């Protein structure tokens, strides 16, 4: 049995409580950055909040997939590389092969999904640890993107129609729309369906889940394939919004994505995950990145502050889920 330690009641950000943390964070930076001379507020204004939402969308999508994978007891180090590969594939097909943007988008999503399938096969069929399997996929995806581009980048902006509006929806609306749709869909899957319960059961104790009749292999395959698809979707979104497909896109995003999921209430030990919390976790880091740049020298402290925040949350999570001595640790 996976019992939580005595500190579980102090778990800082289980799901919706990440929203409270986000509100406190916004209030703190609103106070710290308040201008003293009557000028417009540089942080608390609608244009800046819209900017935070726009640039947090890619991290939010990645964090949703990370919540599913980590909740099932796995880990995925490849989302940043898959985003880059998806953007490069879309860029090559659109600008070199002269495919229509819709066909290029579908092919890009298929490539990302294939990356998820490869990770799933390595984890379920070859029994590789998820860390090793997804590290390999990350290398292959990033390497393939560099091979295709040879260090250059594809300029998509010249090949997309003026006032580009996929499916009749203006492009600037797509980041928020995709986050809302994916959040609602996977929140329902995780909280209202048998599949969601199976994901958390496998993450909590795969042996017990197997004895209970859960197909551990299918559950693990599902979360990694979803991870590949969502990463490709985020990469495609990034390519269309930025107008570029390049191999160094989303470099290092995987760690921020994992951190967002953990801050949002997903346990690195598996068995607990929150899709909504993961999105709020991504917004917490988005606000932090945005606000820090407005302090003198804050840009250089960005990674340091993010690293300290992640360490604090992971240590609290570890204390909250630690089993008492003598009760065994087999999972």
PDB file of C-alpha atoms in Angstrom:
ATOM      1  CA  UNK A   1       0.000   0.000   0.000  1.00  0.00           C
ATOM      2  CA  UNK A   2       1.272   3.427  -0.871  1.00  0.00           C
ATOM      3  CA  UNK A   3       0.745   5.462   2.268  1.00  0.00           C
ATOM      4  CA  UNK A   4       1.602   9.081   2.443  1.00  0.00           C
ATOM      5  CA  UNK A   5       3.765  10.500   5.132  1.00  0.00           C
ATOM      6  CA  UNK A   6       2.551  12.714   7.982  1.00  0.00           C
ATOM      7  CA  UNK A   7       3.289  15.849   5.946  1.00  0.00           C
ATOM      8  CA  UNK A   8       0.754  14.994   3.223  1.00  0.00           C
ATOM      9  CA  UNK A   9      -1.704  17.477   4.707  1.00  0.00           C
ATOM     10  CA  UNK A  10       0.836  20.203   3.985  1.00  0.00           C
ATOM     11  CA  UNK A  11       1.228  19.295   0.309  1.00  0.00           C
ATOM     12  CA  UNK A  12       1.621  22.759  -1.173  1.00  0.00           C
ATOM     13  CA  UNK A  13      -0.044  22.622  -4.545  1.00  0.00           C
ATOM     14  CA  UNK A  14      -2.421  19.683  -5.071  1.00  0.00           C
ATOM     15  CA  UNK A  15      -4.329  20.584  -8.237  1.00  0.00           C
ATOM     16  CA  UNK A  16      -6.570  23.594  -7.775  1.00  0.00           C
ATOM     17  CA  UNK A  17      -4.450  25.031  -4.959  1.00  0.00           C
ATOM     18  CA  UNK A  18      -1.948  25.908  -7.701  1.00  0.00           C
ATOM     19  CA  UNK A  19      -4.509  28.516  -8.748  1.00  0.00           C
ATOM     20  CA  UNK A  20      -4.314  30.080  -5.287  1.00  0.00           C
ATOM     21  CA  UNK A  21      -0.531  30.121  -5.551  1.00  0.00           C
ATOM     22  CA  UNK A  22      -0.818  31.824  -8.960  1.00  0.00           C
ATOM     23  CA  UNK A  23      -3.107  34.524  -7.547  1.00  0.00           C
ATOM     24  CA  UNK A  24      -0.715  35.154  -4.649  1.00  0.00           C
ATOM     25  CA  UNK A  25       2.180  35.366  -7.100  1.00  0.00           C
ATOM     26  CA  UNK A  26       0.371  37.920  -9.277  1.00  0.00           C
ATOM     27  CA  UNK A  27      -0.563  39.969  -6.204  1.00  0.00           C
ATOM     28  CA  UNK A  28       3.053  39.913  -4.989  1.00  0.00           C
ATOM     29  CA  UNK A  29       4.525  41.089  -8.301  1.00  0.00           C
ATOM     30  CA  UNK A  30       1.770  43.686  -8.705  1.00  0.00           C
ATOM     31  CA  UNK A  31       2.852  45.123  -5.356  1.00  0.00           C
ATOM     32  CA  UNK A  32       6.600  44.845  -5.982  1.00  0.00           C
ATOM     33  CA  UNK A  33       6.443  46.391  -9.462  1.00  0.00           C
ATOM     34  CA  UNK A  34       3.935  49.140  -8.666  1.00  0.00           C
ATOM     35  CA  UNK A  35       5.247  52.437 -10.156  1.00  0.00           C
ATOM     36  CA  UNK A  36       5.757  55.233  -7.643  1.00  0.00           C
ATOM     37  CA  UNK A  37       5.324  58.135 -10.061  1.00  0.00           C
ATOM     38  CA  UNK A  38       1.836  57.464 -11.432  1.00  0.00           C
ATOM     39  CA  UNK A  39       2.999  55.797 -14.656  1.00  0.00           C
ATOM     40  CA  UNK A  40       0.990  52.860 -16.056  1.00  0.00           C
ATOM     41  CA  UNK A  41       1.682  49.625 -14.214  1.00  0.00           C
ATOM     42  CA  UNK A  42       4.334  47.654 -16.176  1.00  0.00           C
ATOM     43  CA  UNK A  43       3.124  44.256 -14.968  1.00  0.00           C
ATOM     44  CA  UNK A  44      -0.569  44.399 -14.005  1.00  0.00           C
ATOM     45  CA  UNK A  45      -2.151  45.351 -17.312  1.00  0.00           C
ATOM     46  CA  UNK A  46      -4.246  43.403 -19.806  1.00  0.00           C
ATOM     47  CA  UNK A  47      -1.679  43.543 -22.607  1.00  0.00           C
ATOM     48  CA  UNK A  48       0.990  42.004 -20.365  1.00  0.00           C
ATOM     49  CA  UNK A  49      -1.348  39.312 -19.032  1.00  0.00           C
ATOM     50  CA  UNK A  50      -2.280  38.431 -22.641  1.00  0.00           C
ATOM     51  CA  UNK A  51       1.439  38.118 -23.390  1.00  0.00           C
ATOM     52  CA  UNK A  52       1.912  35.748 -20.445  1.00  0.00           C
ATOM     53  CA  UNK A  53      -1.004  33.596 -21.602  1.00  0.00           C
ATOM     54  CA  UNK A  54       0.331  33.489 -25.176  1.00  0.00           C
ATOM     55  CA  UNK A  55       3.850  32.422 -24.227  1.00  0.00           C
ATOM     56  CA  UNK A  56       2.627  29.993 -21.551  1.00  0.00           C
ATOM     57  CA  UNK A  57       0.403  28.081 -23.987  1.00  0.00           C
ATOM     58  CA  UNK A  58       3.175  25.833 -25.309  1.00  0.00           C
ATOM     59  CA  UNK A  59       4.351  25.049 -21.774  1.00  0.00           C
ATOM     60  CA  UNK A  60       0.749  24.416 -20.708  1.00  0.00           C
ATOM     61  CA  UNK A  61       0.215  21.865 -23.474  1.00  0.00           C
ATOM     62  CA  UNK A  62       3.465  20.132 -22.595  1.00  0.00           C
ATOM     63  CA  UNK A  63       2.579  20.144 -18.893  1.00  0.00           C
ATOM     64  CA  UNK A  64      -0.763  18.439 -19.611  1.00  0.00           C
ATOM     65  CA  UNK A  65       1.067  15.542 -21.284  1.00  0.00           C
ATOM     66  CA  UNK A  66       3.671  15.502 -18.516  1.00  0.00           C
ATOM     67  CA  UNK A  67       0.932  15.218 -15.869  1.00  0.00           C
ATOM     68  CA  UNK A  68      -0.463  12.118 -17.584  1.00  0.00           C
ATOM     69  CA  UNK A  69       2.949  10.490 -18.029  1.00  0.00           C
ATOM     70  CA  UNK A  70       4.323  11.302 -14.581  1.00  0.00           C
ATOM     71  CA  UNK A  71       1.003  10.370 -12.983  1.00  0.00           C
ATOM     72  CA  UNK A  72       1.400   6.912 -14.543  1.00  0.00           C
ATOM     73  CA  UNK A  73       4.840   6.580 -12.957  1.00  0.00           C
ATOM     74  CA  UNK A  74       6.854   7.542 -16.051  1.00  0.00           C
ATOM     75  CA  UNK A  75       8.847  10.511 -17.256  1.00  0.00           C
ATOM     76  CA  UNK A  76       9.298  12.147 -20.667  1.00  0.00           C
ATOM     77  CA  UNK A  77      12.458  14.038 -21.580  1.00  0.00           C
ATOM     78  CA  UNK A  78      11.581  14.383 -25.273  1.00  0.00           C
ATOM     79  CA  UNK A  79       8.786  17.000 -25.620  1.00  0.00           C
ATOM     80  CA  UNK A  80      11.125  19.890 -26.492  1.00  0.00           C
ATOM     81  CA  UNK A  81      12.898  17.857 -29.170  1.00  0.00           C
ATOM     82  CA  UNK A  82       9.597  16.571 -30.590  1.00  0.00           C
ATOM     83  CA  UNK A  83       8.311  20.161 -30.793  1.00  0.00           C
ATOM     84  CA  UNK A  84      11.412  21.122 -32.773  1.00  0.00           C
ATOM     85  CA  UNK A  85      11.106  18.135 -35.116  1.00  0.00           C
ATOM     86  CA  UNK A  86       7.405  18.842 -35.704  1.00  0.00           C
ATOM     87  CA  UNK A  87       8.168  22.465 -36.585  1.00  0.00           C
ATOM     88  CA  UNK A  88      10.953  21.425 -38.969  1.00  0.00           C
ATOM     89  CA  UNK A  89       8.802  18.811 -40.716  1.00  0.00           C
ATOM     90  CA  UNK A  90       5.993  21.337 -41.172  1.00  0.00           C
ATOM     91  CA  UNK A  91       8.486  23.935 -42.410  1.00  0.00           C
ATOM     92  CA  UNK A  92      10.138  21.575 -44.904  1.00  0.00           C
ATOM     93  CA  UNK A  93       6.869  20.302 -46.349  1.00  0.00           C
ATOM     94  CA  UNK A  94       5.386  23.801 -46.582  1.00  0.00           C
ATOM     95  CA  UNK A  95       8.376  25.700 -47.967  1.00  0.00           C
ATOM     96  CA  UNK A  96      10.391  23.064 -49.888  1.00  0.00           C
ATOM     97  CA  UNK A  97       7.882  20.394 -50.915  1.00  0.00           C
ATOM     98  CA  UNK A  98       5.122  22.987 -51.484  1.00  0.00           C
ATOM     99  CA  UNK A  99       2.515  21.003 -49.578  1.00  0.00           C
ATOM    100  CA  UNK A 100      -0.658  22.831 -48.491  1.00  0.00           C
ATOM    101  CA  UNK A 101      -0.442  23.953 -44.852  1.00  0.00           C
ATOM    102  CA  UNK A 102      -3.164  21.501 -43.772  1.00  0.00           C
ATOM    103  CA  UNK A 103      -1.344  18.454 -45.161  1.00  0.00           C
ATOM    104  CA  UNK A 104       1.947  19.679 -43.702  1.00  0.00           C
ATOM    105  CA  UNK A 105       0.289  20.062 -40.299  1.00  0.00           C
ATOM    106  CA  UNK A 106      -1.145  16.535 -40.401  1.00  0.00           C
ATOM    107  CA  UNK A 107       2.239  15.085 -41.392  1.00  0.00           C
ATOM    108  CA  UNK A 108       3.892  17.033 -38.590  1.00  0.00           C
ATOM    109  CA  UNK A 109       1.426  15.669 -36.041  1.00  0.00           C
ATOM    110  CA  UNK A 110       1.992  12.153 -37.404  1.00  0.00           C
ATOM    111  CA  UNK A 111       5.755  12.471 -36.920  1.00  0.00           C
ATOM    112  CA  UNK A 112       5.289  13.619 -33.320  1.00  0.00           C
ATOM    113  CA  UNK A 113       2.857  10.804 -32.624  1.00  0.00           C
ATOM    114  CA  UNK A 114       5.378   8.350 -34.071  1.00  0.00           C
ATOM    115  CA  UNK A 115       7.946   9.622 -31.567  1.00  0.00           C
ATOM    116  CA  UNK A 116       5.416   8.843 -28.823  1.00  0.00           C
ATOM    117  CA  UNK A 117       4.849   5.364 -30.255  1.00  0.00           C
ATOM    118  CA  UNK A 118       8.598   4.687 -30.300  1.00  0.00           C
ATOM    119  CA  UNK A 119       8.883   5.764 -26.652  1.00  0.00           C
ATOM    120  CA  UNK A 120       5.909   3.564 -25.758  1.00  0.00           C
ATOM    121  CA  UNK A 121       7.451   0.521 -27.490  1.00  0.00           C
ATOM    122  CA  UNK A 122      10.805   1.056 -25.760  1.00  0.00           C
ATOM    123  CA  UNK A 123       9.115   1.318 -22.352  1.00  0.00           C
ATOM    124  CA  UNK A 124       6.511  -1.434 -22.693  1.00  0.00           C
ATOM    125  CA  UNK A 125       8.091  -3.989 -25.060  1.00  0.00           C
ATOM    126  CA  UNK A 126      11.799  -3.606 -24.284  1.00  0.00           C
ATOM    127  CA  UNK A 127      11.260  -2.654 -20.618  1.00  0.00           C
ATOM    128  CA  UNK A 128      13.656   0.279 -20.821  1.00  0.00           C
ATOM    129  CA  UNK A 129      13.410   2.765 -17.946  1.00  0.00           C
ATOM    130  CA  UNK A 130      11.329   5.732 -19.166  1.00  0.00           C
ATOM    131  CA  UNK A 131      14.230   8.100 -18.444  1.00  0.00           C
ATOM    132  CA  UNK A 132      16.532   6.173 -20.804  1.00  0.00           C
ATOM    133  CA  UNK A 133      13.874   5.524 -23.465  1.00  0.00           C
ATOM    134  CA  UNK A 134      12.754   9.141 -23.739  1.00  0.00           C
ATOM    135  CA  UNK A 135      16.350  10.397 -23.525  1.00  0.00           C
ATOM    136  CA  UNK A 136      17.045   8.323 -26.641  1.00  0.00           C
ATOM    137  CA  UNK A 137      13.930   9.625 -28.390  1.00  0.00           C
ATOM    138  CA  UNK A 138      14.981  13.160 -27.487  1.00  0.00           C
ATOM    139  CA  UNK A 139      18.368  12.650 -29.119  1.00  0.00           C
ATOM    140  CA  UNK A 140      16.920  11.070 -32.258  1.00  0.00           C
ATOM    141  CA  UNK A 141      14.239  13.748 -32.674  1.00  0.00           C
ATOM    142  CA  UNK A 142      16.599  16.681 -32.116  1.00  0.00           C
ATOM    143  CA  UNK A 143      19.276  15.080 -34.294  1.00  0.00           C
ATOM    144  CA  UNK A 144      16.806  14.440 -37.109  1.00  0.00           C
ATOM    145  CA  UNK A 145      15.695  18.057 -36.990  1.00  0.00           C
ATOM    146  CA  UNK A 146      19.295  19.273 -37.290  1.00  0.00           C
ATOM    147  CA  UNK A 147      19.954  16.866 -40.173  1.00  0.00           C
ATOM    148  CA  UNK A 148      16.920  18.175 -42.060  1.00  0.00           C
ATOM    149  CA  UNK A 149      17.781  21.820 -41.598  1.00  0.00           C
ATOM    150  CA  UNK A 150      21.620  21.617 -41.641  1.00  0.00           C
ATOM    151  CA  UNK A 151      21.669  24.491 -39.194  1.00  0.00           C
ATOM    152  CA  UNK A 152      19.272  26.710 -41.155  1.00  0.00           C
ATOM    153  CA  UNK A 153      15.625  27.451 -40.449  1.00  0.00           C
ATOM    154  CA  UNK A 154      12.458  27.394 -42.504  1.00  0.00           C
ATOM    155  CA  UNK A 155      10.669  30.734 -42.822  1.00  0.00           C
ATOM    156  CA  UNK A 156       7.009  29.783 -42.714  1.00  0.00           C
ATOM    157  CA  UNK A 157       5.688  33.329 -42.536  1.00  0.00           C
ATOM    158  CA  UNK A 158       6.208  33.939 -46.258  1.00  0.00           C
ATOM    159  CA  UNK A 159       4.191  30.811 -47.162  1.00  0.00           C
ATOM    160  CA  UNK A 160       1.200  31.314 -44.868  1.00  0.00           C
ATOM    161  CA  UNK A 161      -1.758  33.365 -46.136  1.00  0.00           C
ATOM    162  CA  UNK A 162      -2.168  36.937 -44.931  1.00  0.00           C
ATOM    163  CA  UNK A 163      -4.486  36.993 -41.890  1.00  0.00           C
ATOM    164  CA  UNK A 164      -3.918  33.240 -41.537  1.00  0.00           C
ATOM    165  CA  UNK A 165      -6.980  31.712 -39.836  1.00  0.00           C
ATOM    166  CA  UNK A 166      -6.941  27.886 -39.690  1.00  0.00           C
ATOM    167  CA  UNK A 167     -10.519  26.532 -39.740  1.00  0.00           C
ATOM    168  CA  UNK A 168     -11.754  30.130 -39.804  1.00  0.00           C
ATOM    169  CA  UNK A 169     -10.261  30.911 -36.375  1.00  0.00           C
ATOM    170  CA  UNK A 170      -7.649  33.718 -36.248  1.00  0.00           C
ATOM    171  CA  UNK A 171      -4.158  32.400 -35.502  1.00  0.00           C
ATOM    172  CA  UNK A 172      -3.685  34.496 -32.299  1.00  0.00           C
ATOM    173  CA  UNK A 173      -6.696  32.717 -30.778  1.00  0.00           C
ATOM    174  CA  UNK A 174      -5.320  29.223 -31.304  1.00  0.00           C
ATOM    175  CA  UNK A 175      -2.866  29.043 -28.354  1.00  0.00           C
ATOM    176  CA  UNK A 176      -5.571  29.789 -25.783  1.00  0.00           C
ATOM    177  CA  UNK A 177      -8.170  27.687 -27.593  1.00  0.00           C
ATOM    178  CA  UNK A 178      -5.942  24.602 -27.739  1.00  0.00           C
ATOM    179  CA  UNK A 179      -5.027  24.923 -24.062  1.00  0.00           C
ATOM    180  CA  UNK A 180      -8.693  25.175 -23.044  1.00  0.00           C
ATOM    181  CA  UNK A 181      -9.771  22.225 -25.214  1.00  0.00           C
ATOM    182  CA  UNK A 182      -6.875  19.981 -24.167  1.00  0.00           C
ATOM    183  CA  UNK A 183      -7.254  20.903 -20.497  1.00  0.00           C
ATOM    184  CA  UNK A 184     -10.984  20.148 -20.478  1.00  0.00           C
ATOM    185  CA  UNK A 185     -10.583  16.916 -22.469  1.00  0.00           C
ATOM    186  CA  UNK A 186      -7.740  15.392 -20.467  1.00  0.00           C
ATOM    187  CA  UNK A 187      -9.164  16.612 -17.152  1.00  0.00           C
ATOM    188  CA  UNK A 188     -12.323  14.649 -17.926  1.00  0.00           C
ATOM    189  CA  UNK A 189     -10.260  11.621 -18.991  1.00  0.00           C
ATOM    190  CA  UNK A 190      -8.198  11.723 -15.808  1.00  0.00           C
ATOM    191  CA  UNK A 191     -11.024  12.366 -13.342  1.00  0.00           C
ATOM    192  CA  UNK A 192     -14.177  10.924 -14.902  1.00  0.00           C
ATOM    193  CA  UNK A 193     -13.152   7.786 -16.756  1.00  0.00           C
ATOM    194  CA  UNK A 194     -11.856   4.315 -15.941  1.00  0.00           C
ATOM    195  CA  UNK A 195      -8.788   5.069 -18.051  1.00  0.00           C
ATOM    196  CA  UNK A 196      -7.926   7.995 -15.771  1.00  0.00           C
ATOM    197  CA  UNK A 197      -8.242   5.815 -12.689  1.00  0.00           C
ATOM    198  CA  UNK A 198      -6.071   3.179 -14.356  1.00  0.00           C
ATOM    199  CA  UNK A 199      -3.371   5.779 -15.135  1.00  0.00           C
ATOM    200  CA  UNK A 200      -3.152   6.792 -11.482  1.00  0.00           C
ATOM    201  CA  UNK A 201      -3.392   3.170 -10.306  1.00  0.00           C
ATOM    202  CA  UNK A 202      -0.435   2.194 -12.502  1.00  0.00           C
ATOM    203  CA  UNK A 203       1.512   5.189 -11.227  1.00  0.00           C
ATOM    204  CA  UNK A 204       0.718   4.360  -7.618  1.00  0.00           C
ATOM    205  CA  UNK A 205       1.520   0.646  -7.761  1.00  0.00           C
ATOM    206  CA  UNK A 206       1.861  -1.122 -11.135  1.00  0.00           C
ATOM    207  CA  UNK A 207       1.965  -4.598  -9.571  1.00  0.00           C
ATOM    208  CA  UNK A 208      -1.258  -4.068  -7.646  1.00  0.00           C
ATOM    209  CA  UNK A 209      -2.841  -2.498 -10.732  1.00  0.00           C
ATOM    210  CA  UNK A 210      -1.925  -5.561 -12.801  1.00  0.00           C
ATOM    211  CA  UNK A 211      -3.444  -7.908 -10.198  1.00  0.00           C
ATOM    212  CA  UNK A 212      -6.564  -5.734 -10.252  1.00  0.00           C
ATOM    213  CA  UNK A 213      -6.966  -6.430 -13.962  1.00  0.00           C
ATOM    214  CA  UNK A 214      -5.502  -3.209 -15.345  1.00  0.00           C
ATOM    215  CA  UNK A 215      -3.496  -3.556 -18.566  1.00  0.00           C
ATOM    216  CA  UNK A 216      -0.372  -1.729 -17.483  1.00  0.00           C
ATOM    217  CA  UNK A 217       1.123  -1.974 -20.979  1.00  0.00           C
ATOM    218  CA  UNK A 218      -1.865  -0.313 -22.641  1.00  0.00           C
ATOM    219  CA  UNK A 219      -1.985   2.452 -20.050  1.00  0.00           C
ATOM    220  CA  UNK A 220       1.721   3.227 -20.455  1.00  0.00           C
ATOM    221  CA  UNK A 221       1.421   3.124 -24.255  1.00  0.00           C
ATOM    222  CA  UNK A 222      -1.536   5.510 -24.141  1.00  0.00           C
ATOM    223  CA  UNK A 223       0.223   8.182 -22.095  1.00  0.00           C
ATOM    224  CA  UNK A 224       3.424   8.156 -24.192  1.00  0.00           C
ATOM    225  CA  UNK A 225       1.537   8.275 -27.508  1.00  0.00           C
ATOM    226  CA  UNK A 226      -0.552  11.159 -26.146  1.00  0.00           C
ATOM    227  CA  UNK A 227       2.685  12.824 -25.057  1.00  0.00           C
ATOM    228  CA  UNK A 228       4.107  12.618 -28.572  1.00  0.00           C
ATOM    229  CA  UNK A 229       0.935  13.950 -30.168  1.00  0.00           C
ATOM    230  CA  UNK A 230       0.567  16.862 -27.750  1.00  0.00           C
ATOM    231  CA  UNK A 231       4.250  17.791 -28.107  1.00  0.00           C
ATOM    232  CA  UNK A 232       3.861  17.848 -31.902  1.00  0.00           C
ATOM    233  CA  UNK A 233       0.725  19.978 -31.535  1.00  0.00           C
ATOM    234  CA  UNK A 234       2.654  22.433 -29.365  1.00  0.00           C
ATOM    235  CA  UNK A 235       5.560  22.472 -31.823  1.00  0.00           C
ATOM    236  CA  UNK A 236       3.238  23.122 -34.741  1.00  0.00           C
ATOM    237  CA  UNK A 237       1.581  25.932 -32.811  1.00  0.00           C
ATOM    238  CA  UNK A 238       4.967  27.435 -31.996  1.00  0.00           C
ATOM    239  CA  UNK A 239       6.065  27.221 -35.644  1.00  0.00           C
ATOM    240  CA  UNK A 240       2.928  28.899 -36.990  1.00  0.00           C
ATOM    241  CA  UNK A 241       2.881  31.636 -34.338  1.00  0.00           C
ATOM    242  CA  UNK A 242       6.610  32.416 -34.648  1.00  0.00           C
ATOM    243  CA  UNK A 243       6.657  31.790 -38.408  1.00  0.00           C
ATOM    244  CA  UNK A 244       9.727  29.566 -38.158  1.00  0.00           C
ATOM    245  CA  UNK A 245      10.584  25.886 -38.191  1.00  0.00           C
ATOM    246  CA  UNK A 246      14.010  25.282 -36.694  1.00  0.00           C
ATOM    247  CA  UNK A 247      15.981  22.545 -35.005  1.00  0.00           C
ATOM    248  CA  UNK A 248      16.877  24.485 -31.861  1.00  0.00           C
ATOM    249  CA  UNK A 249      13.262  25.384 -31.169  1.00  0.00           C
ATOM    250  CA  UNK A 250      12.033  24.652 -27.614  1.00  0.00           C
ATOM    251  CA  UNK A 251      15.552  23.858 -26.437  1.00  0.00           C
ATOM    252  CA  UNK A 252      15.416  22.955 -22.729  1.00  0.00           C
ATOM    253  CA  UNK A 253      11.619  23.134 -22.542  1.00  0.00           C
ATOM    254  CA  UNK A 254      11.354  19.581 -21.187  1.00  0.00           C
ATOM    255  CA  UNK A 255      12.607  20.550 -17.728  1.00  0.00           C
ATOM    256  CA  UNK A 256      10.268  23.537 -17.485  1.00  0.00           C
ATOM    257  CA  UNK A 257       7.371  21.340 -18.584  1.00  0.00           C
ATOM    258  CA  UNK A 258       8.122  18.687 -15.965  1.00  0.00           C
ATOM    259  CA  UNK A 259       8.523  21.411 -13.338  1.00  0.00           C
ATOM    260  CA  UNK A 260       5.147  22.936 -14.276  1.00  0.00           C
ATOM    261  CA  UNK A 261       3.408  19.578 -13.881  1.00  0.00           C
ATOM    262  CA  UNK A 262       5.049  18.978 -10.495  1.00  0.00           C
ATOM    263  CA  UNK A 263       4.272  22.473  -9.212  1.00  0.00           C
ATOM    264  CA  UNK A 264       0.695  21.876 -10.341  1.00  0.00           C
ATOM    265  CA  UNK A 265       0.299  18.909  -8.022  1.00  0.00           C
ATOM    266  CA  UNK A 266       1.582  15.936 -10.011  1.00  0.00           C
ATOM    267  CA  UNK A 267       3.697  13.637  -7.864  1.00  0.00           C
ATOM    268  CA  UNK A 268       7.074  12.573  -9.244  1.00  0.00           C
ATOM    269  CA  UNK A 269       6.443   9.266  -7.452  1.00  0.00           C
ATOM    270  CA  UNK A 270       3.393   8.669  -9.655  1.00  0.00           C
ATOM    271  CA  UNK A 271      -0.175   7.956  -8.601  1.00  0.00           C
ATOM    272  CA  UNK A 272      -1.223  11.589  -8.335  1.00  0.00           C
ATOM    273  CA  UNK A 273      -1.751  14.053 -11.189  1.00  0.00           C
ATOM    274  CA  UNK A 274      -3.796  17.109 -12.035  1.00  0.00           C
ATOM    275  CA  UNK A 275      -4.252  18.372 -15.576  1.00  0.00           C
ATOM    276  CA  UNK A 276      -5.760  21.656 -14.399  1.00  0.00           C
ATOM    277  CA  UNK A 277      -2.993  22.035 -11.835  1.00  0.00           C
ATOM    278  CA  UNK A 278      -0.349  21.434 -14.522  1.00  0.00           C
ATOM    279  CA  UNK A 279      -1.743  24.314 -16.583  1.00  0.00           C
ATOM    280  CA  UNK A 280      -1.711  26.581 -13.535  1.00  0.00           C
ATOM    281  CA  UNK A 281       1.850  25.393 -12.892  1.00  0.00           C
ATOM    282  CA  UNK A 282       2.837  26.520 -16.395  1.00  0.00           C
ATOM    283  CA  UNK A 283       1.172  29.886 -15.761  1.00  0.00           C
ATOM    284  CA  UNK A 284       3.026  30.237 -12.440  1.00  0.00           C
ATOM    285  CA  UNK A 285       6.345  29.891 -14.271  1.00  0.00           C
ATOM    286  CA  UNK A 286       5.098  32.121 -17.102  1.00  0.00           C
ATOM    287  CA  UNK A 287       4.277  34.917 -14.653  1.00  0.00           C
ATOM    288  CA  UNK A 288       7.601  34.392 -12.886  1.00  0.00           C
ATOM    289  CA  UNK A 289       9.583  34.651 -16.151  1.00  0.00           C
ATOM    290  CA  UNK A 290       7.633  37.714 -17.235  1.00  0.00           C
ATOM    291  CA  UNK A 291       7.935  39.556 -13.920  1.00  0.00           C
ATOM    292  CA  UNK A 292      11.615  38.799 -13.348  1.00  0.00           C
ATOM    293  CA  UNK A 293      12.567  40.487 -16.617  1.00  0.00           C
ATOM    294  CA  UNK A 294      11.126  43.734 -15.243  1.00  0.00           C
ATOM    295  CA  UNK A 295      13.553  43.837 -12.321  1.00  0.00           C
ATOM    296  CA  UNK A 296      17.078  45.186 -12.942  1.00  0.00           C
ATOM    297  CA  UNK A 297      19.236  42.117 -13.595  1.00  0.00           C
ATOM    298  CA  UNK A 298      16.212  39.845 -13.177  1.00  0.00           C
ATOM    299  CA  UNK A 299      16.727  38.211 -16.578  1.00  0.00           C
ATOM    300  CA  UNK A 300      19.948  36.636 -15.334  1.00  0.00           C
ATOM    301  CA  UNK A 301      18.248  35.326 -12.184  1.00  0.00           C
ATOM    302  CA  UNK A 302      15.471  33.642 -14.196  1.00  0.00           C
ATOM    303  CA  UNK A 303      16.904  30.108 -14.223  1.00  0.00           C
ATOM    304  CA  UNK A 304      18.180  30.339 -10.645  1.00  0.00           C
ATOM    305  CA  UNK A 305      14.778  31.316  -9.231  1.00  0.00           C
ATOM    306  CA  UNK A 306      13.004  28.670 -11.310  1.00  0.00           C
ATOM    307  CA  UNK A 307      15.468  26.020 -10.131  1.00  0.00           C
ATOM    308  CA  UNK A 308      15.023  26.946  -6.467  1.00  0.00           C
ATOM    309  CA  UNK A 309      11.224  26.926  -6.836  1.00  0.00           C
ATOM    310  CA  UNK A 310      11.300  23.460  -8.404  1.00  0.00           C
ATOM    311  CA  UNK A 311      13.610  22.090  -5.714  1.00  0.00           C
ATOM    312  CA  UNK A 312      11.341  23.384  -2.944  1.00  0.00           C
ATOM    313  CA  UNK A 313       8.247  21.829  -4.486  1.00  0.00           C
ATOM    314  CA  UNK A 314       9.964  18.500  -5.222  1.00  0.00           C
ATOM    315  CA  UNK A 315      11.314  18.262  -1.667  1.00  0.00           C
ATOM    316  CA  UNK A 316       7.854  19.019  -0.243  1.00  0.00           C
ATOM    317  CA  UNK A 317       6.354  16.423  -2.569  1.00  0.00           C
ATOM    318  CA  UNK A 318       8.945  13.868  -1.483  1.00  0.00           C
ATOM    319  CA  UNK A 319       8.261  14.531   2.191  1.00  0.00           C
ATOM    320  CA  UNK A 320       4.524  14.358   1.618  1.00  0.00           C
ATOM    321  CA  UNK A 321       4.656  10.979  -0.142  1.00  0.00           C
ATOM    322  CA  UNK A 322       7.437   9.335   1.868  1.00  0.00           C
ATOM    323  CA  UNK A 323       6.501   6.036   3.467  1.00  0.00           C
ATOM    324  CA  UNK A 324       7.233   5.443   7.141  1.00  0.00           C
ATOM    325  CA  UNK A 325      10.258   3.228   7.837  1.00  0.00           C
ATOM    326  CA  UNK A 326       9.459  -0.468   8.099  1.00  0.00           C
ATOM    327  CA  UNK A 327       6.460  -0.435   5.778  1.00  0.00           C
ATOM    328  CA  UNK A 328       8.487  -1.314   2.665  1.00  0.00           C
ATOM    329  CA  UNK A 329       9.107   0.707  -0.458  1.00  0.00           C
ATOM    330  CA  UNK A 330       8.346  -1.766  -3.236  1.00  0.00           C
ATOM    331  CA  UNK A 331       6.138  -0.299  -5.902  1.00  0.00           C
TER     332      UNK A 331
END
